[in-house]
Short mmCIF file of C-alpha atoms in Angstrom, two decimals:
data_model
loop_
_atom_site.label_atom_id
_atom_site.label_comp_id
_atom_site.label_asym_id
_atom_site.label_seq_id
_atom_site.Cartn_x
_atom_site.Cartn_y
_atom_site.Cartn_z
CA MET A 1040 -11.37 5.61 9.90
CA GLU A 1041 -10.53 2.40 12.55
CA VAL A 1042 -6.71 2.40 14.43
CA VAL A 1043 -5.23 -0.72 15.66
CA ILE A 1044 -2.26 -0.81 17.88
CA VAL A 1045 -0.23 -3.58 17.43
CA PRO A 1046 2.61 -4.63 19.82
CA ASP A 1047 4.98 -5.05 16.13
CA ALA A 1048 5.64 -5.58 12.93
CA VAL A 1049 5.25 -9.26 13.21
CA ALA A 1050 1.94 -8.85 14.57
CA GLY A 1051 0.38 -6.11 12.37
CA GLY A 1052 1.79 -8.51 9.42
CA GLU A 1053 -0.80 -11.45 11.20
CA LEU A 1054 -3.64 -9.62 11.57
CA ILE A 1055 -3.69 -8.06 7.82
CA ALA A 1056 -3.25 -11.35 6.28
CA ASP A 1057 -6.26 -12.89 8.46
CA ALA A 1058 -7.87 -10.23 6.71
CA ILE A 1059 -6.80 -10.80 3.55
CA ALA A 1060 -7.69 -14.44 4.09
CA ASP A 1061 -11.14 -14.19 5.29
CA LEU A 1062 -11.47 -11.91 1.74
CA LEU A 1063 -10.50 -15.14 0.08
CA HIS A 1064 -12.21 -17.12 1.94
CA HIS A 1065 -15.37 -14.44 0.52
CA LYS A 1066 -14.50 -14.10 -2.94
CA PRO A 1067 -11.48 -16.11 -4.16
CA ASP A 1068 -10.89 -14.21 -7.29
CA ALA A 1069 -10.44 -10.60 -5.04
CA LEU A 1070 -8.50 -8.37 -6.69
CA LEU A 1071 -5.29 -7.57 -4.13
CA GLY A 1072 -3.87 -4.07 -4.40
CA VAL A 1073 0.23 -4.15 -2.96
CA ALA A 1074 2.47 -2.42 -2.33
CA THR A 1075 6.20 -2.34 -1.99
CA GLY A 1076 8.97 -1.49 0.88
CA SER A 1077 9.88 -3.15 3.90
CA THR A 1078 6.69 -2.72 5.33
CA PRO A 1079 4.71 -4.95 4.08
CA LEU A 1080 7.02 -7.95 3.80
CA PRO A 1081 5.67 -9.40 7.76
CA VAL A 1082 1.78 -9.22 5.89
CA TYR A 1083 3.02 -11.14 2.68
CA LYS A 1084 5.45 -13.71 4.62
CA ALA A 1085 2.20 -14.43 6.59
CA LEU A 1086 -0.32 -15.00 3.77
CA SER A 1087 2.73 -17.12 2.29
CA ALA A 1088 2.31 -19.14 5.13
CA LYS A 1089 -1.12 -19.71 5.65
CA VAL A 1090 -0.89 -20.65 1.36
CA GLY A 1091 1.59 -23.04 2.22
CA ALA A 1092 0.13 -24.63 4.99
CA ALA A 1093 -3.43 -24.76 2.62
CA THR A 1094 -5.29 -22.91 5.34
CA VAL A 1095 -5.81 -20.23 2.49
CA ASP A 1096 -6.73 -20.74 -1.38
CA ALA A 1097 -5.03 -17.90 -3.06
CA SER A 1098 -4.92 -19.93 -6.73
CA ARG A 1099 -7.64 -17.59 -8.48
CA ALA A 1100 -6.73 -14.35 -6.04
CA ARG A 1101 -5.41 -11.38 -8.89
CA VAL A 1102 -2.68 -8.89 -7.72
CA CYS A 1103 -2.32 -5.25 -8.83
CA GLN A 1104 0.66 -2.46 -8.11
CA LEU A 1105 0.26 0.32 -6.64
CA ASP A 1106 3.02 2.24 -8.73
CA GLU A 1107 5.87 2.25 -10.57
CA TYR A 1108 9.59 3.53 -11.38
CA VAL A 1109 9.73 5.29 -14.99
CA GLY A 1110 12.65 4.27 -16.99
CA LEU A 1111 14.06 0.88 -14.91
CA PRO A 1112 13.27 -2.44 -17.37
CA LYS A 1113 10.80 -4.43 -16.30
CA GLY A 1114 13.36 -7.01 -16.04
CA HIS A 1115 15.65 -4.63 -13.72
CA PRO A 1116 15.52 -6.23 -10.00
CA GLU A 1117 14.15 -3.01 -8.35
CA SER A 1118 10.99 -2.38 -10.52
CA TYR A 1119 8.29 -2.51 -8.42
CA ARG A 1120 6.84 -5.36 -11.48
CA SER A 1121 9.94 -7.03 -9.92
CA VAL A 1122 9.78 -6.84 -6.98
CA VAL A 1123 5.79 -7.70 -6.38
CA LEU A 1124 6.40 -11.01 -8.66
CA ARG A 1125 9.29 -12.04 -6.30
CA GLU A 1126 8.01 -10.84 -2.93
CA VAL A 1127 4.10 -11.62 -3.45
CA VAL A 1128 2.81 -13.59 -6.68
CA ALA A 1129 5.46 -16.18 -6.13
CA PRO A 1130 5.23 -16.96 -2.78
CA LEU A 1131 1.49 -17.24 -2.79
CA GLY A 1132 1.84 -19.56 -5.98
CA LEU A 1133 0.07 -17.76 -8.20
CA THR A 1134 1.24 -16.98 -12.14
CA GLU A 1135 1.96 -13.23 -14.13
CA ALA A 1136 -0.98 -13.92 -14.96
CA SER A 1137 -2.63 -13.22 -12.12
CA PHE A 1138 -0.83 -9.57 -12.39
CA MET A 1139 -1.61 -6.26 -13.62
CA GLY A 1140 0.71 -2.85 -13.14
CA PRO A 1141 1.21 0.59 -14.94
CA ASP A 1142 4.43 -0.25 -18.02
CA GLY A 1143 6.72 2.26 -16.86
CA THR A 1144 8.83 1.60 -19.93
CA ALA A 1145 6.16 2.86 -22.27
CA GLU A 1146 6.96 5.69 -24.54
CA ASP A 1147 3.51 7.96 -23.98
CA VAL A 1148 3.61 7.46 -20.30
CA ALA A 1149 0.60 9.36 -19.79
CA SER A 1150 -1.19 7.07 -22.23
CA ALA A 1151 -0.16 4.12 -20.00
CA CYS A 1152 -1.57 5.99 -16.98
CA ALA A 1153 -5.06 6.19 -18.45
CA ALA A 1154 -4.59 2.60 -19.71
CA TYR A 1155 -3.93 1.36 -16.57
CA ASP A 1156 -6.69 3.15 -14.27
CA ARG A 1157 -9.22 1.77 -16.67
CA ALA A 1158 -7.93 -1.77 -16.45
CA LEU A 1159 -8.70 -1.67 -12.27
CA THR A 1160 -12.08 -0.48 -12.94
CA GLU A 1161 -12.44 -2.96 -16.04
CA ALA A 1162 -11.39 -5.49 -13.15
CA GLY A 1163 -13.96 -4.68 -11.17
CA GLY A 1164 -11.86 -2.25 -9.06
CA VAL A 1165 -9.80 -3.17 -5.76
CA ASP A 1166 -11.02 -5.32 -3.18
CA LEU A 1167 -8.60 -4.64 -0.49
CA GLN A 1168 -5.67 -1.78 -0.96
CA LEU A 1169 -2.77 -2.34 1.37
CA LEU A 1170 -0.72 0.76 1.84
CA GLY A 1171 2.41 2.46 3.25
CA ILE A 1172 3.03 5.68 4.43
CA GLY A 1173 6.01 7.94 4.09
CA THR A 1174 7.75 9.84 6.52
CA ASP A 1175 6.54 13.13 4.46
CA GLY A 1176 3.34 11.21 4.66
CA HIS A 1177 2.74 10.33 1.75
CA ILE A 1178 0.76 7.47 -0.03
CA GLY A 1179 1.45 5.43 -3.47
CA PHE A 1180 3.75 8.33 -4.55
CA ASN A 1181 1.39 10.63 -3.85
CA GLU A 1182 3.86 13.24 -2.48
CA PRO A 1183 2.91 16.22 -0.52
CA CYS A 1184 0.28 18.65 -2.40
CA SER A 1185 -0.86 15.70 -4.67
CA SER A 1186 -4.81 16.67 -5.83
CA LEU A 1187 -7.08 14.50 -3.66
CA ALA A 1188 -8.95 13.84 -6.35
CA SER A 1189 -5.79 12.43 -8.54
CA ARG A 1190 -6.13 9.83 -10.76
CA THR A 1191 -3.10 7.41 -11.90
CA ARG A 1192 -0.44 10.25 -13.58
CA ILE A 1193 3.21 10.49 -13.62
CA LYS A 1194 4.94 12.23 -10.42
CA THR A 1195 8.11 13.78 -9.58
CA LEU A 1196 9.55 12.07 -6.76
CA THR A 1197 10.82 14.56 -3.68
CA ARG A 1198 14.38 14.07 -2.89
CA GLN A 1199 13.42 12.55 0.49
CA THR A 1200 12.00 9.69 -0.98
CA ARG A 1201 14.47 8.84 -2.55
CA GLU A 1202 16.50 9.28 -0.15
CA ASP A 1203 14.53 7.35 1.69
CA ASN A 1204 14.57 5.04 -0.84
CA ALA A 1205 18.17 4.52 -2.31
CA ARG A 1206 18.89 1.86 0.10
CA PHE A 1207 17.26 -0.48 -2.52
CA PHE A 1208 19.90 0.97 -5.46
CA ASP A 1209 23.46 0.98 -4.90
CA SER A 1210 23.28 4.67 -4.97
CA LEU A 1211 21.31 7.78 -4.93
CA ASP A 1212 21.89 8.67 -8.24
CA GLU A 1213 20.71 5.04 -10.05
CA VAL A 1214 16.89 6.11 -7.85
CA PRO A 1215 14.48 7.28 -10.79
CA HIS A 1216 13.01 10.89 -10.36
CA HIS A 1217 9.63 9.67 -11.48
CA VAL A 1218 7.22 7.49 -11.31
CA ILE A 1219 3.12 5.83 -12.18
CA THR A 1220 0.82 6.11 -9.17
CA GLN A 1221 -2.33 5.52 -8.64
CA GLY A 1222 -3.54 8.81 -7.65
CA ILE A 1223 -5.62 9.55 -4.75
CA GLY A 1224 -8.66 9.45 -5.92
CA THR A 1225 -7.67 6.16 -7.78
CA ILE A 1226 -6.81 4.70 -4.54
CA LEU A 1227 -9.72 6.01 -2.94
CA GLU A 1228 -12.23 3.71 -4.87
CA ALA A 1229 -11.05 0.48 -3.24
CA ARG A 1230 -13.43 -1.48 -0.82
CA HIS A 1231 -10.78 -1.30 1.93
CA LEU A 1232 -7.94 0.67 2.63
CA VAL A 1233 -5.20 -1.18 4.72
CA LEU A 1234 -2.37 1.28 5.83
CA LEU A 1235 0.81 -0.42 7.62
CA ALA A 1236 3.04 1.46 9.27
CA THR A 1237 5.82 0.76 11.67
CA GLY A 1238 8.82 2.24 13.44
CA GLU A 1239 9.00 6.04 15.50
CA ALA A 1240 10.24 7.43 11.64
CA LYS A 1241 6.30 6.95 10.77
CA ALA A 1242 5.10 8.35 13.77
CA GLU A 1243 4.73 12.18 13.10
CA ALA A 1244 3.47 11.06 9.30
CA VAL A 1245 0.69 8.90 11.04
CA ALA A 1246 -0.30 11.12 14.10
CA LEU A 1247 -1.02 13.97 11.00
CA ALA A 1248 -2.82 11.29 8.87
CA VAL A 1249 -5.17 10.23 11.65
CA GLU A 1250 -5.78 12.86 13.62
CA GLY A 1251 -4.67 16.05 11.59
CA PRO A 1252 -6.75 18.18 9.54
CA LEU A 1253 -7.29 16.48 6.28
CA SER A 1254 -4.85 17.86 3.82
CA SER A 1255 -2.95 17.70 0.33
CA LEU A 1256 -0.22 18.16 2.53
CA VAL A 1257 -0.20 14.65 4.34
CA PRO A 1258 -1.75 13.06 1.19
CA ALA A 1259 -2.68 10.26 3.43
CA SER A 1260 -4.55 12.26 5.67
CA ALA A 1261 -7.48 11.38 2.18
CA MET A 1262 -8.40 7.84 4.34
CA GLN A 1263 -10.64 9.66 6.41
CA LEU A 1264 -12.75 10.05 3.46
CA HIS A 1265 -13.07 6.56 3.14
CA PRO A 1266 -16.02 4.64 4.25
CA HIS A 1267 -13.34 1.44 5.53
CA ALA A 1268 -10.01 2.52 6.08
CA THR A 1269 -7.93 0.43 8.36
CA VAL A 1270 -4.63 1.77 10.23
CA VAL A 1271 -2.22 -0.53 11.92
CA VAL A 1272 0.68 0.98 13.83
CA ASP A 1273 3.52 -0.73 15.64
CA GLU A 1274 3.65 0.69 19.78
CA ALA A 1275 6.58 3.28 18.24
CA ALA A 1276 4.47 4.06 15.13
CA ALA A 1277 1.42 5.09 17.46
CA SER A 1278 4.03 7.16 19.53
CA ARG A 1279 2.75 10.68 18.67
CA LEU A 1280 -1.52 9.50 18.89
CA LYS A 1281 -2.92 11.68 21.08
CA LEU A 1282 -6.26 9.40 21.24
CA ALA A 1283 -4.00 5.65 21.52
CA ASP A 1284 -5.13 4.80 24.71
CA TYR A 1285 -9.35 5.53 22.80
CA PHE A 1286 -8.12 3.43 20.05
CA ARG A 1287 -7.29 0.50 22.31
CA ASP A 1288 -10.27 0.41 23.85
CA THR A 1289 -11.76 0.54 20.79
CA TYR A 1290 -9.87 -2.18 19.52
CA ALA A 1291 -10.13 -4.22 22.51
CA ALA A 1292 -14.07 -3.74 22.56
CA LYS A 1293 -14.77 -4.57 18.96
CA PRO A 1294 -16.78 -7.82 18.39
CA ALA A 1295 -14.34 -10.53 16.97
CA TRP A 1296 -17.21 -11.19 14.36
CA GLN A 1297 -16.24 -7.34 12.65
CA GLY A 1298 -12.75 -8.27 11.70
CA ILE A 1299 -10.82 -5.43 10.36
#
């Protein structure tokens, strides 16, 4: 796992946007897995700026969803489908035809989960999956004690996760209790995993995921198993890393042609 420490969220967004731009240069129809929430917004802002400046051609890119609330209608402004279309697809100049995600309104949720897992495989697999990390170490909505071999499935959110996400709703009562999420096993099939974490509130989770033991208690620690995983953190999120100086030295000495 490569750990890159950047000054702030904006720098992290630029770094990851550069990696996506390089991917699209080499593979114009790449399948990009995107995350929601406030953390990845600097990535989307930097990437859309590159598209607007015509330094990146994203016209053939495809976008896929990491997770979705169960029970929110597709048109609900806080459904993750709506969020991704609003924050990623439209700013990149893409259409809904470029987008794929699980059906959180399906009557048979289990079948919808299996169908989405198959769809990702049939699409050729995810080329780059952008991830955030919860304060409890979850990725996607794989809450603590999720199976490290799990596939796309329905999960019950912890109270902490619902409280963390309540800021996007009028009240905690409006936050759904269930979600469809790509499983850890599904996520690990992406060719490149990129996790962005910013702020001191994420520092403990980052340290446990990067330097702690592989454990289902910290689902993000499964990234230790991946052959190409990159963790980008600002100084605050890196504040509990015991090997922070080593990570800085390693990145500083890295050949520029390797990228991230």
